Amino acid sequence: REFEVMRPNQVWCGDITYVWTQGRWHYLAAVLDLCTRRVVGWALSAKPDADLVIRALDMAYEQRGRPQQVMFHSDQGCHYTSQRYRQLLWRYQIKQSLSRRGNCWDNSPMERFFRSLKTEWVPTIGYRSLMEAESSIVNYIIGYYSQTRPHQHNQGMAPNQAEKQFWLEYKTVASFTWPLQTGGQIGNYAFNMSLLLHCKCIGHVTQDTTFTKLPYPLFAVSSTIPMDVNEAAASVISFSVFTCSG
């Protein structure tokens, strides 16, 4: 139940719900990014099988630019524990997380999204056709839920706005170059690193590490530099920070 995530594409969660369409139940699979509660993938089908959840995950993976080191959380439904689905997770290098058996609270963000969809948008009598259902649900996800609807988790901002705000505030690139002089000969040892950091809290450089005291544990990177900082008098230290915010 660690639903507080520090950055987009770190943890996704997914689930399936049912929607009355064309005189029978149809099933909606969705993938939610826990950072801003943005829906990043979805699929609708007449069967709640592995194909349905695979289509939703494929959409999320491609739409988000094939991110790396993502964790996917879901319940223990047979579609999420199927061999085909686990093979897809392995292919995408996505780590799987499963709720405890019969405990819906372990995936409450997804349950909350489905509740909002059904109470705010889906007609009480359902939809007359699959095409109508698909069009209506896509309009809710893209046009209303992600773009307009305020979300308490995002301090009243819609998911799209909250994600845009995240990248404006936290996308900072730092680069270091350390030309050294050793043993009477000049040797150029370059140490280059690109990090996502908070614009207002950079940290400091010590003798053994770079970029300590970062604002979030996720970005706390400590790397040993093979040099003595006391030799800085014979070296040139170049430090530049670029931010994407105005």
PDB file of C-alpha atoms in Angstrom:
ATOM      1  CA  ARG A   1       0.000   0.000   0.000  1.00  0.00           C
ATOM      2  CA  GLU A   2       2.868   2.398  -0.722  1.00  0.00           C
ATOM      3  CA  PHE A   3       0.831   4.591  -3.054  1.00  0.00           C
ATOM      4  CA  GLU A   4       2.994   7.716  -2.711  1.00  0.00           C
ATOM      5  CA  VAL A   5       5.334   7.601  -5.705  1.00  0.00           C
ATOM      6  CA  MET A   6       8.026  10.197  -6.347  1.00  0.00           C
ATOM      7  CA  ARG A   7       8.135  10.266 -10.160  1.00  0.00           C
ATOM      8  CA  PRO A   8       6.111   9.177 -13.216  1.00  0.00           C
ATOM      9  CA  ASN A   9       6.754   5.736 -14.732  1.00  0.00           C
ATOM     10  CA  GLN A  10       8.006   4.367 -11.431  1.00  0.00           C
ATOM     11  CA  VAL A  11       4.948   2.342 -10.354  1.00  0.00           C
ATOM     12  CA  TRP A  12       1.905   1.434 -12.436  1.00  0.00           C
ATOM     13  CA  CYS A  13      -1.142  -0.431 -11.202  1.00  0.00           C
ATOM     14  CA  GLY A  14      -3.860  -2.208 -13.129  1.00  0.00           C
ATOM     15  CA  ASP A  15      -7.221  -3.881 -12.736  1.00  0.00           C
ATOM     16  CA  ILE A  16     -10.359  -4.966 -14.606  1.00  0.00           C
ATOM     17  CA  THR A  17     -13.959  -3.824 -14.159  1.00  0.00           C
ATOM     18  CA  TYR A  18     -17.210  -4.619 -15.957  1.00  0.00           C
ATOM     19  CA  VAL A  19     -19.475  -2.330 -18.001  1.00  0.00           C
ATOM     20  CA  TRP A  20     -22.977  -3.216 -19.257  1.00  0.00           C
ATOM     21  CA  THR A  21     -22.819  -2.925 -23.032  1.00  0.00           C
ATOM     22  CA  GLN A  22     -25.045  -4.222 -25.838  1.00  0.00           C
ATOM     23  CA  GLY A  23     -27.155  -6.322 -23.484  1.00  0.00           C
ATOM     24  CA  ARG A  24     -24.232  -8.107 -21.810  1.00  0.00           C
ATOM     25  CA  TRP A  25     -21.183  -7.479 -19.663  1.00  0.00           C
ATOM     26  CA  HIS A  26     -18.025  -6.190 -21.271  1.00  0.00           C
ATOM     27  CA  TYR A  27     -14.738  -5.727 -19.451  1.00  0.00           C
ATOM     28  CA  LEU A  28     -12.441  -2.725 -19.149  1.00  0.00           C
ATOM     29  CA  ALA A  29      -8.769  -3.105 -18.235  1.00  0.00           C
ATOM     30  CA  ALA A  30      -6.843   0.019 -17.241  1.00  0.00           C
ATOM     31  CA  VAL A  31      -3.296   0.944 -16.231  1.00  0.00           C
ATOM     32  CA  LEU A  32      -2.769   3.832 -13.809  1.00  0.00           C
ATOM     33  CA  ASP A  33       0.448   5.741 -13.085  1.00  0.00           C
ATOM     34  CA  LEU A  34       0.530   6.127  -9.302  1.00  0.00           C
ATOM     35  CA  CYS A  35       2.560   9.339  -9.333  1.00  0.00           C
ATOM     36  CA  THR A  36      -0.213  11.582 -10.679  1.00  0.00           C
ATOM     37  CA  ARG A  37      -3.039   8.998 -10.987  1.00  0.00           C
ATOM     38  CA  ARG A  38      -2.967   9.391 -14.760  1.00  0.00           C
ATOM     39  CA  VAL A  39      -4.507   6.590 -16.825  1.00  0.00           C
ATOM     40  CA  VAL A  40      -1.803   5.553 -19.296  1.00  0.00           C
ATOM     41  CA  GLY A  41      -3.348   2.449 -20.879  1.00  0.00           C
ATOM     42  CA  TRP A  42      -6.742   0.805 -21.340  1.00  0.00           C
ATOM     43  CA  ALA A  43      -8.598  -1.828 -23.373  1.00  0.00           C
ATOM     44  CA  LEU A  44     -12.209  -3.022 -23.672  1.00  0.00           C
ATOM     45  CA  SER A  45     -13.284  -6.567 -24.537  1.00  0.00           C
ATOM     46  CA  ALA A  46     -16.095  -9.092 -24.180  1.00  0.00           C
ATOM     47  CA  LYS A  47     -13.766 -11.457 -22.294  1.00  0.00           C
ATOM     48  CA  PRO A  48     -11.722 -10.785 -19.140  1.00  0.00           C
ATOM     49  CA  ASP A  49      -8.721 -12.783 -20.335  1.00  0.00           C
ATOM     50  CA  ALA A  50      -4.975 -12.329 -20.710  1.00  0.00           C
ATOM     51  CA  ASP A  51      -5.392 -10.692 -24.133  1.00  0.00           C
ATOM     52  CA  LEU A  52      -7.326  -7.846 -22.517  1.00  0.00           C
ATOM     53  CA  VAL A  53      -4.707  -6.954 -19.895  1.00  0.00           C
ATOM     54  CA  ILE A  54      -1.892  -7.439 -22.418  1.00  0.00           C
ATOM     55  CA  ARG A  55      -3.479  -4.875 -24.748  1.00  0.00           C
ATOM     56  CA  ALA A  56      -3.779  -2.379 -21.900  1.00  0.00           C
ATOM     57  CA  LEU A  57      -0.150  -2.891 -20.844  1.00  0.00           C
ATOM     58  CA  ASP A  58       1.078  -2.662 -24.455  1.00  0.00           C
ATOM     59  CA  MET A  59      -0.687   0.666 -24.820  1.00  0.00           C
ATOM     60  CA  ALA A  60       0.814   2.023 -21.595  1.00  0.00           C
ATOM     61  CA  TYR A  61       4.320   0.839 -22.490  1.00  0.00           C
ATOM     62  CA  GLU A  62       4.284   2.398 -25.961  1.00  0.00           C
ATOM     63  CA  GLN A  63       2.439   5.567 -24.957  1.00  0.00           C
ATOM     64  CA  ARG A  64       4.922   6.288 -22.155  1.00  0.00           C
ATOM     65  CA  GLY A  65       7.961   5.875 -24.387  1.00  0.00           C
ATOM     66  CA  ARG A  66       8.980   2.353 -23.293  1.00  0.00           C
ATOM     67  CA  PRO A  67      10.199   3.320 -19.806  1.00  0.00           C
ATOM     68  CA  GLN A  68      12.682   1.251 -17.836  1.00  0.00           C
ATOM     69  CA  GLN A  69      12.615   0.001 -14.227  1.00  0.00           C
ATOM     70  CA  VAL A  70       8.838   0.173 -13.833  1.00  0.00           C
ATOM     71  CA  MET A  71       6.925  -1.806 -11.224  1.00  0.00           C
ATOM     72  CA  PHE A  72       3.444  -3.057 -12.111  1.00  0.00           C
ATOM     73  CA  HIS A  73       0.999  -3.781  -9.268  1.00  0.00           C
ATOM     74  CA  SER A  74      -2.287  -5.671  -9.562  1.00  0.00           C
ATOM     75  CA  ASP A  75      -4.448  -8.237  -7.810  1.00  0.00           C
ATOM     76  CA  GLN A  76      -3.882 -11.992  -8.128  1.00  0.00           C
ATOM     77  CA  GLY A  77      -6.391 -12.466 -10.948  1.00  0.00           C
ATOM     78  CA  CYS A  78      -5.646 -15.325 -13.345  1.00  0.00           C
ATOM     79  CA  HIS A  79      -5.103 -12.893 -16.230  1.00  0.00           C
ATOM     80  CA  TYR A  80      -2.317 -11.072 -14.333  1.00  0.00           C
ATOM     81  CA  THR A  81      -0.652 -14.292 -13.171  1.00  0.00           C
ATOM     82  CA  SER A  82      -0.916 -16.044 -16.546  1.00  0.00           C
ATOM     83  CA  GLN A  83       2.252 -17.189 -18.276  1.00  0.00           C
ATOM     84  CA  ARG A  84       1.663 -14.925 -21.275  1.00  0.00           C
ATOM     85  CA  TYR A  85       1.312 -11.827 -19.124  1.00  0.00           C
ATOM     86  CA  ARG A  86       4.371 -12.621 -17.033  1.00  0.00           C
ATOM     87  CA  GLN A  87       6.386 -13.227 -20.182  1.00  0.00           C
ATOM     88  CA  LEU A  88       5.359  -9.782 -21.438  1.00  0.00           C
ATOM     89  CA  LEU A  89       6.431  -8.202 -18.153  1.00  0.00           C
ATOM     90  CA  TRP A  90       9.778  -9.976 -18.447  1.00  0.00           C
ATOM     91  CA  ARG A  91      10.200  -8.774 -22.038  1.00  0.00           C
ATOM     92  CA  TYR A  92       9.528  -5.181 -21.004  1.00  0.00           C
ATOM     93  CA  GLN A  93      11.740  -5.560 -17.893  1.00  0.00           C
ATOM     94  CA  ILE A  94       8.821  -4.607 -15.636  1.00  0.00           C
ATOM     95  CA  LYS A  95       8.841  -5.873 -12.060  1.00  0.00           C
ATOM     96  CA  GLN A  96       5.560  -7.438 -10.928  1.00  0.00           C
ATOM     97  CA  SER A  97       3.826  -6.799  -7.603  1.00  0.00           C
ATOM     98  CA  LEU A  98       0.659  -8.568  -6.453  1.00  0.00           C
ATOM     99  CA  SER A  99      -1.933  -7.701  -3.830  1.00  0.00           C
ATOM    100  CA  ARG A 100      -2.691 -10.052  -0.976  1.00  0.00           C
ATOM    101  CA  ARG A 101      -5.384 -12.540  -1.841  1.00  0.00           C
ATOM    102  CA  GLY A 102      -8.900 -11.133  -1.498  1.00  0.00           C
ATOM    103  CA  ASN A 103      -7.701  -7.717  -0.278  1.00  0.00           C
ATOM    104  CA  CYS A 104      -9.058  -4.974  -2.547  1.00  0.00           C
ATOM    105  CA  TRP A 105      -7.479  -2.244  -0.387  1.00  0.00           C
ATOM    106  CA  ASP A 106      -4.045  -3.250  -1.691  1.00  0.00           C
ATOM    107  CA  ASN A 107      -5.087  -1.852  -5.072  1.00  0.00           C
ATOM    108  CA  SER A 108      -7.344   0.960  -3.897  1.00  0.00           C
ATOM    109  CA  PRO A 109      -6.187   3.611  -6.439  1.00  0.00           C
ATOM    110  CA  MET A 110      -7.557   1.469  -9.262  1.00  0.00           C
ATOM    111  CA  GLU A 111     -10.786   0.808  -7.365  1.00  0.00           C
ATOM    112  CA  ARG A 112     -11.144   4.559  -6.833  1.00  0.00           C
ATOM    113  CA  PHE A 113     -10.715   5.279 -10.543  1.00  0.00           C
ATOM    114  CA  PHE A 114     -13.348   2.712 -11.522  1.00  0.00           C
ATOM    115  CA  ARG A 115     -15.718   4.145  -8.938  1.00  0.00           C
ATOM    116  CA  SER A 116     -15.278   7.636 -10.426  1.00  0.00           C
ATOM    117  CA  LEU A 117     -15.851   6.305 -13.933  1.00  0.00           C
ATOM    118  CA  LYS A 118     -19.088   4.534 -13.050  1.00  0.00           C
ATOM    119  CA  THR A 119     -20.593   7.197 -10.776  1.00  0.00           C
ATOM    120  CA  GLU A 120     -19.601  10.229 -12.860  1.00  0.00           C
ATOM    121  CA  TRP A 121     -19.833   9.004 -16.446  1.00  0.00           C
ATOM    122  CA  VAL A 122     -21.219   5.572 -17.313  1.00  0.00           C
ATOM    123  CA  PRO A 123     -25.043   5.626 -17.821  1.00  0.00           C
ATOM    124  CA  THR A 124     -27.024   3.600 -15.306  1.00  0.00           C
ATOM    125  CA  ILE A 125     -28.578   1.588 -18.161  1.00  0.00           C
ATOM    126  CA  GLY A 126     -25.203   0.971 -19.806  1.00  0.00           C
ATOM    127  CA  TYR A 127     -24.362   1.414 -23.480  1.00  0.00           C
ATOM    128  CA  ARG A 128     -26.256   0.274 -26.563  1.00  0.00           C
ATOM    129  CA  SER A 129     -23.172  -0.783 -28.541  1.00  0.00           C
ATOM    130  CA  LEU A 130     -19.501  -1.537 -28.048  1.00  0.00           C
ATOM    131  CA  MET A 131     -18.543   1.393 -30.264  1.00  0.00           C
ATOM    132  CA  GLU A 132     -20.567   3.770 -28.101  1.00  0.00           C
ATOM    133  CA  ALA A 133     -18.975   2.368 -24.949  1.00  0.00           C
ATOM    134  CA  GLU A 134     -15.442   2.696 -26.305  1.00  0.00           C
ATOM    135  CA  SER A 135     -16.025   6.264 -27.493  1.00  0.00           C
ATOM    136  CA  SER A 136     -17.580   7.343 -24.203  1.00  0.00           C
ATOM    137  CA  ILE A 137     -14.929   5.763 -21.975  1.00  0.00           C
ATOM    138  CA  VAL A 138     -12.075   7.199 -24.052  1.00  0.00           C
ATOM    139  CA  ASN A 139     -13.682  10.644 -23.821  1.00  0.00           C
ATOM    140  CA  TYR A 140     -13.832  10.274 -20.043  1.00  0.00           C
ATOM    141  CA  ILE A 141     -10.233   9.151 -19.686  1.00  0.00           C
ATOM    142  CA  ILE A 142      -8.624  11.602 -22.116  1.00  0.00           C
ATOM    143  CA  GLY A 143     -10.992  14.550 -22.147  1.00  0.00           C
ATOM    144  CA  TYR A 144     -12.307  14.709 -18.594  1.00  0.00           C
ATOM    145  CA  TYR A 145     -10.447  12.576 -16.044  1.00  0.00           C
ATOM    146  CA  SER A 146      -6.895  13.300 -17.214  1.00  0.00           C
ATOM    147  CA  GLN A 147      -7.378  16.819 -18.520  1.00  0.00           C
ATOM    148  CA  THR A 148     -10.083  18.524 -16.461  1.00  0.00           C
ATOM    149  CA  ARG A 149     -11.161  16.646 -13.347  1.00  0.00           C
ATOM    150  CA  PRO A 150      -9.420  17.904 -10.173  1.00  0.00           C
ATOM    151  CA  HIS A 151      -7.798  15.224  -8.056  1.00  0.00           C
ATOM    152  CA  GLN A 152      -7.218  15.431  -4.311  1.00  0.00           C
ATOM    153  CA  HIS A 153      -3.977  13.463  -4.625  1.00  0.00           C
ATOM    154  CA  ASN A 154      -2.626  16.200  -6.920  1.00  0.00           C
ATOM    155  CA  GLN A 155      -3.657  19.092  -4.652  1.00  0.00           C
ATOM    156  CA  GLY A 156      -6.643  19.855  -6.862  1.00  0.00           C
ATOM    157  CA  MET A 157      -4.858  19.542 -10.201  1.00  0.00           C
ATOM    158  CA  ALA A 158      -5.850  17.201 -13.010  1.00  0.00           C
ATOM    159  CA  PRO A 159      -3.387  14.341 -13.691  1.00  0.00           C
ATOM    160  CA  ASN A 160      -2.054  15.899 -16.920  1.00  0.00           C
ATOM    161  CA  GLN A 161      -1.454  19.218 -15.219  1.00  0.00           C
ATOM    162  CA  ALA A 162       0.192  17.571 -12.212  1.00  0.00           C
ATOM    163  CA  GLU A 163       2.562  15.598 -14.435  1.00  0.00           C
ATOM    164  CA  LYS A 164       3.466  18.683 -16.437  1.00  0.00           C
ATOM    165  CA  GLN A 165       4.158  20.539 -13.202  1.00  0.00           C
ATOM    166  CA  PHE A 166       6.378  17.686 -12.014  1.00  0.00           C
ATOM    167  CA  TRP A 167       8.642  17.858 -15.058  1.00  0.00           C
ATOM    168  CA  LEU A 168       8.843  21.652 -14.896  1.00  0.00           C
ATOM    169  CA  GLU A 169      10.040  21.541 -11.289  1.00  0.00           C
ATOM    170  CA  TYR A 170      12.229  18.470 -11.176  1.00  0.00           C
ATOM    171  CA  LYS A 171      13.897  18.114 -14.558  1.00  0.00           C
ATOM    172  CA  THR A 172      17.417  19.349 -13.899  1.00  0.00           C
ATOM    173  CA  VAL A 173      20.532  18.108 -15.569  1.00  0.00           C
ATOM    174  CA  ALA A 174      23.916  18.387 -13.876  1.00  0.00           C
ATOM    175  CA  SER A 175      27.248  17.582 -15.474  1.00  0.00           C
ATOM    176  CA  PHE A 176      30.680  17.435 -13.906  1.00  0.00           C
ATOM    177  CA  THR A 177      34.085  17.463 -15.609  1.00  0.00           C
ATOM    178  CA  TRP A 178      37.254  16.870 -13.625  1.00  0.00           C
ATOM    179  CA  PRO A 179      40.562  17.350 -15.590  1.00  0.00           C
ATOM    180  CA  LEU A 180      43.364  16.079 -13.315  1.00  0.00           C
ATOM    181  CA  GLN A 181      47.103  16.501 -13.099  1.00  0.00           C
ATOM    182  CA  THR A 182      48.875  13.399 -11.783  1.00  0.00           C
ATOM    183  CA  GLY A 183      52.561  12.392 -11.544  1.00  0.00           C
ATOM    184  CA  GLY A 184      53.816  15.378 -13.489  1.00  0.00           C
ATOM    185  CA  GLN A 185      51.682  14.357 -16.448  1.00  0.00           C
ATOM    186  CA  ILE A 186      48.295  15.742 -17.342  1.00  0.00           C
ATOM    187  CA  GLY A 187      45.596  13.123 -17.486  1.00  0.00           C
ATOM    188  CA  ASN A 188      42.022  13.933 -18.339  1.00  0.00           C
ATOM    189  CA  TYR A 189      39.573  11.920 -16.299  1.00  0.00           C
ATOM    190  CA  ALA A 190      36.017  12.859 -17.096  1.00  0.00           C
ATOM    191  CA  PHE A 191      33.188  12.063 -14.768  1.00  0.00           C
ATOM    192  CA  ASN A 192      29.830  12.827 -16.351  1.00  0.00           C
ATOM    193  CA  MET A 193      26.464  12.197 -14.759  1.00  0.00           C
ATOM    194  CA  SER A 194      22.901  13.111 -15.672  1.00  0.00           C
ATOM    195  CA  LEU A 195      20.401  13.179 -12.838  1.00  0.00           C
ATOM    196  CA  LEU A 196      16.817  14.237 -12.225  1.00  0.00           C
ATOM    197  CA  LEU A 197      17.027  16.542  -9.254  1.00  0.00           C
ATOM    198  CA  HIS A 198      15.021  19.198  -7.504  1.00  0.00           C
ATOM    199  CA  CYS A 199      15.957  22.647  -8.754  1.00  0.00           C
ATOM    200  CA  LYS A 200      16.092  24.080  -5.244  1.00  0.00           C
ATOM    201  CA  CYS A 201      18.097  21.373  -3.486  1.00  0.00           C
ATOM    202  CA  ILE A 202      21.270  20.331  -5.296  1.00  0.00           C
ATOM    203  CA  GLY A 203      23.392  19.016  -2.415  1.00  0.00           C
ATOM    204  CA  HIS A 204      27.160  19.283  -2.136  1.00  0.00           C
ATOM    205  CA  VAL A 205      30.358  17.583  -3.234  1.00  0.00           C
ATOM    206  CA  THR A 206      32.533  15.859  -0.657  1.00  0.00           C
ATOM    207  CA  GLN A 207      35.917  14.188  -0.969  1.00  0.00           C
ATOM    208  CA  ASP A 208      34.471  10.776  -1.737  1.00  0.00           C
ATOM    209  CA  THR A 209      31.045  11.375  -3.168  1.00  0.00           C
ATOM    210  CA  THR A 210      29.064  13.559  -5.491  1.00  0.00           C
ATOM    211  CA  PHE A 211      25.555  14.836  -4.994  1.00  0.00           C
ATOM    212  CA  THR A 212      24.726  13.961  -1.434  1.00  0.00           C
ATOM    213  CA  LYS A 213      21.816  15.388   0.575  1.00  0.00           C
ATOM    214  CA  LEU A 214      19.346  15.096  -2.277  1.00  0.00           C
ATOM    215  CA  PRO A 215      15.668  15.879  -1.639  1.00  0.00           C
ATOM    216  CA  TYR A 216      14.311  12.413  -2.361  1.00  0.00           C
ATOM    217  CA  PRO A 217      15.836   8.980  -1.765  1.00  0.00           C
ATOM    218  CA  LEU A 218      15.020   8.027  -5.347  1.00  0.00           C
ATOM    219  CA  PHE A 219      17.552  10.541  -6.673  1.00  0.00           C
ATOM    220  CA  ALA A 220      20.176  10.060  -3.965  1.00  0.00           C
ATOM    221  CA  VAL A 221      23.162   8.893  -5.999  1.00  0.00           C
ATOM    222  CA  SER A 222      26.556   8.484  -4.367  1.00  0.00           C
ATOM    223  CA  SER A 223      29.506   7.719  -6.633  1.00  0.00           C
ATOM    224  CA  THR A 224      33.154   7.414  -5.620  1.00  0.00           C
ATOM    225  CA  ILE A 225      35.517   9.639  -7.608  1.00  0.00           C
ATOM    226  CA  PRO A 226      39.109   8.280  -8.042  1.00  0.00           C
ATOM    227  CA  MET A 227      40.814  11.521  -7.079  1.00  0.00           C
ATOM    228  CA  ASP A 228      41.772  13.607  -4.099  1.00  0.00           C
ATOM    229  CA  VAL A 229      39.692  16.769  -3.946  1.00  0.00           C
ATOM    230  CA  ASN A 230      42.603  18.403  -2.110  1.00  0.00           C
ATOM    231  CA  GLU A 231      44.390  18.384  -5.467  1.00  0.00           C
ATOM    232  CA  ALA A 232      41.794  20.809  -6.753  1.00  0.00           C
ATOM    233  CA  ALA A 233      44.466  23.526  -6.772  1.00  0.00           C
ATOM    234  CA  ALA A 234      46.103  21.681  -9.653  1.00  0.00           C
ATOM    235  CA  SER A 235      42.802  20.843 -11.286  1.00  0.00           C
ATOM    236  CA  VAL A 236      39.967  22.611 -12.964  1.00  0.00           C
ATOM    237  CA  ILE A 237      36.523  21.894 -11.587  1.00  0.00           C
ATOM    238  CA  SER A 238      33.648  22.727 -13.889  1.00  0.00           C
ATOM    239  CA  PHE A 239      30.095  22.635 -12.550  1.00  0.00           C
ATOM    240  CA  SER A 240      27.042  23.619 -14.572  1.00  0.00           C
ATOM    241  CA  VAL A 241      23.319  23.207 -13.885  1.00  0.00           C
ATOM    242  CA  PHE A 242      20.567  23.639 -16.436  1.00  0.00           C
ATOM    243  CA  THR A 243      16.890  23.774 -15.569  1.00  0.00           C
ATOM    244  CA  CYS A 244      13.909  23.596 -17.881  1.00  0.00           C
ATOM    245  CA  SER A 245      11.767  25.935 -15.787  1.00  0.00           C
ATOM    246  CA  GLY A 246      11.577  29.618 -16.620  1.00  0.00           C
TER     247      GLY A 246
END
